[in-house]
Amino acid sequence: MATSTMGTIFYKKTGAKGAEVYTQILGMLTKPQLPGLPQSIDSTSQEEKIATNVAGPKAAPDPTFQFKHMAHGASSTNFKLFQTDEGSATAISYGVLYPDGGAVEWDAIPAVVRDGTGANALDTFSVYMQNMDNVTMVETGPTTFTSVA
């Protein structure tokens, strides 16, 4: 059975281990392939007649997410939220929760850019996750998020 992307949630994770707080960030339009596929390393010796390979390290994903501008709480926007995080000296934890309940989480410092658009188009921005690290598949993602209203 095919699954829709409806219900996919982008979130920010804060708090100490065991007391994490998950805040949903609204407006995600596109996401990259996560967590990245393993690279293939050629292991064919000269006497072999068929090429062989072994799994190598996972390739880093293209860490760019696209969002539409949206209100985030009573006095902010999702764009401003990422802009505030952009100047962080340390990595921030983020994640994507999929409709099947699994998630992918990582640490990174976001860089935010307003996307180019034409007339009568949706106003969007992109978030590039700099120094993306600790990319982890989580079997069961968070089930409770802080309110964004």
Short mmCIF file of N, CA and C in Angstrom, two decimals, residues 8 10 28-36 60-67 96 98 104 106 127-129 132 135:
data_model
loop_
_atom_site.label_atom_id
_atom_site.label_comp_id
_atom_site.label_asym_id
_atom_site.label_seq_id
_atom_site.Cartn_x
_atom_site.Cartn_y
_atom_site.Cartn_z
N THR A 8 3.68 14.28 7.53
CA THR A 8 5.11 14.39 7.78
C THR A 8 5.37 15.67 8.56
N PHE A 10 8.25 18.30 10.45
CA PHE A 10 9.61 18.77 10.71
C PHE A 10 9.61 19.32 12.13
N MET A 28 6.91 22.87 5.92
CA MET A 28 7.90 22.16 5.11
C MET A 28 7.28 21.74 3.79
N LEU A 29 7.91 22.11 2.69
CA LEU A 29 7.45 21.74 1.36
C LEU A 29 8.24 20.57 0.79
N THR A 30 9.57 20.64 0.89
CA THR A 30 10.42 19.56 0.37
C THR A 30 11.49 19.21 1.38
N LYS A 31 11.92 17.97 1.34
CA LYS A 31 12.98 17.48 2.22
C LYS A 31 13.93 16.62 1.39
N PRO A 32 15.18 16.50 1.83
CA PRO A 32 16.12 15.67 1.09
C PRO A 32 15.95 14.19 1.43
N GLN A 33 16.68 13.37 0.72
CA GLN A 33 16.75 11.95 1.04
C GLN A 33 17.47 11.82 2.38
N LEU A 34 16.89 11.12 3.32
CA LEU A 34 17.49 10.97 4.64
C LEU A 34 17.53 9.48 5.00
N PRO A 35 18.55 8.96 5.62
CA PRO A 35 19.77 9.60 6.08
C PRO A 35 20.90 9.58 5.06
N GLY A 36 20.70 9.08 3.89
CA GLY A 36 21.76 8.97 2.88
C GLY A 36 22.08 7.50 2.65
N ALA A 60 26.68 11.71 2.64
CA ALA A 60 25.94 12.78 3.31
C ALA A 60 24.78 13.21 2.42
N PRO A 61 23.60 13.42 3.01
CA PRO A 61 22.48 13.87 2.19
C PRO A 61 22.65 15.32 1.77
N ASP A 62 21.93 15.73 0.73
CA ASP A 62 21.86 17.15 0.39
C ASP A 62 21.01 17.76 1.49
N PRO A 63 21.60 18.51 2.39
CA PRO A 63 20.85 18.93 3.58
C PRO A 63 20.02 20.21 3.38
N THR A 64 19.26 20.29 2.29
CA THR A 64 18.46 21.49 2.03
C THR A 64 16.98 21.16 2.13
N PHE A 65 16.27 21.93 2.94
CA PHE A 65 14.83 21.79 3.13
C PHE A 65 14.17 23.07 2.62
N GLN A 66 13.00 22.96 2.03
CA GLN A 66 12.28 24.15 1.56
C GLN A 66 10.99 24.29 2.37
N PHE A 67 10.71 25.53 2.76
CA PHE A 67 9.53 25.85 3.56
C PHE A 67 8.75 27.00 2.92
N VAL A 96 12.75 14.82 11.30
CA VAL A 96 11.58 14.68 10.44
C VAL A 96 10.86 13.42 10.89
N TYR A 98 7.96 10.80 10.04
CA TYR A 98 7.25 10.30 8.87
C TYR A 98 5.89 9.74 9.27
N VAL A 104 13.86 10.57 11.38
CA VAL A 104 15.29 10.74 11.19
C VAL A 104 15.66 12.01 11.94
N TRP A 106 19.00 14.65 13.46
CA TRP A 106 20.37 15.06 13.19
C TRP A 106 20.67 16.34 13.96
N VAL A 127 16.34 26.17 3.87
CA VAL A 127 17.21 26.02 5.03
C VAL A 127 18.25 24.96 4.69
N TYR A 128 19.51 25.38 4.70
CA TYR A 128 20.62 24.48 4.45
C TYR A 128 21.21 24.09 5.80
N MET A 129 21.29 22.80 6.08
CA MET A 129 21.81 22.33 7.37
C MET A 129 23.32 22.18 7.29
N MET A 132 26.02 18.98 9.10
CA MET A 132 25.04 17.97 9.51
C MET A 132 25.77 16.77 10.07
N VAL A 135 23.38 11.88 12.07
CA VAL A 135 22.15 11.56 11.35
C VAL A 135 21.74 10.14 11.76
#
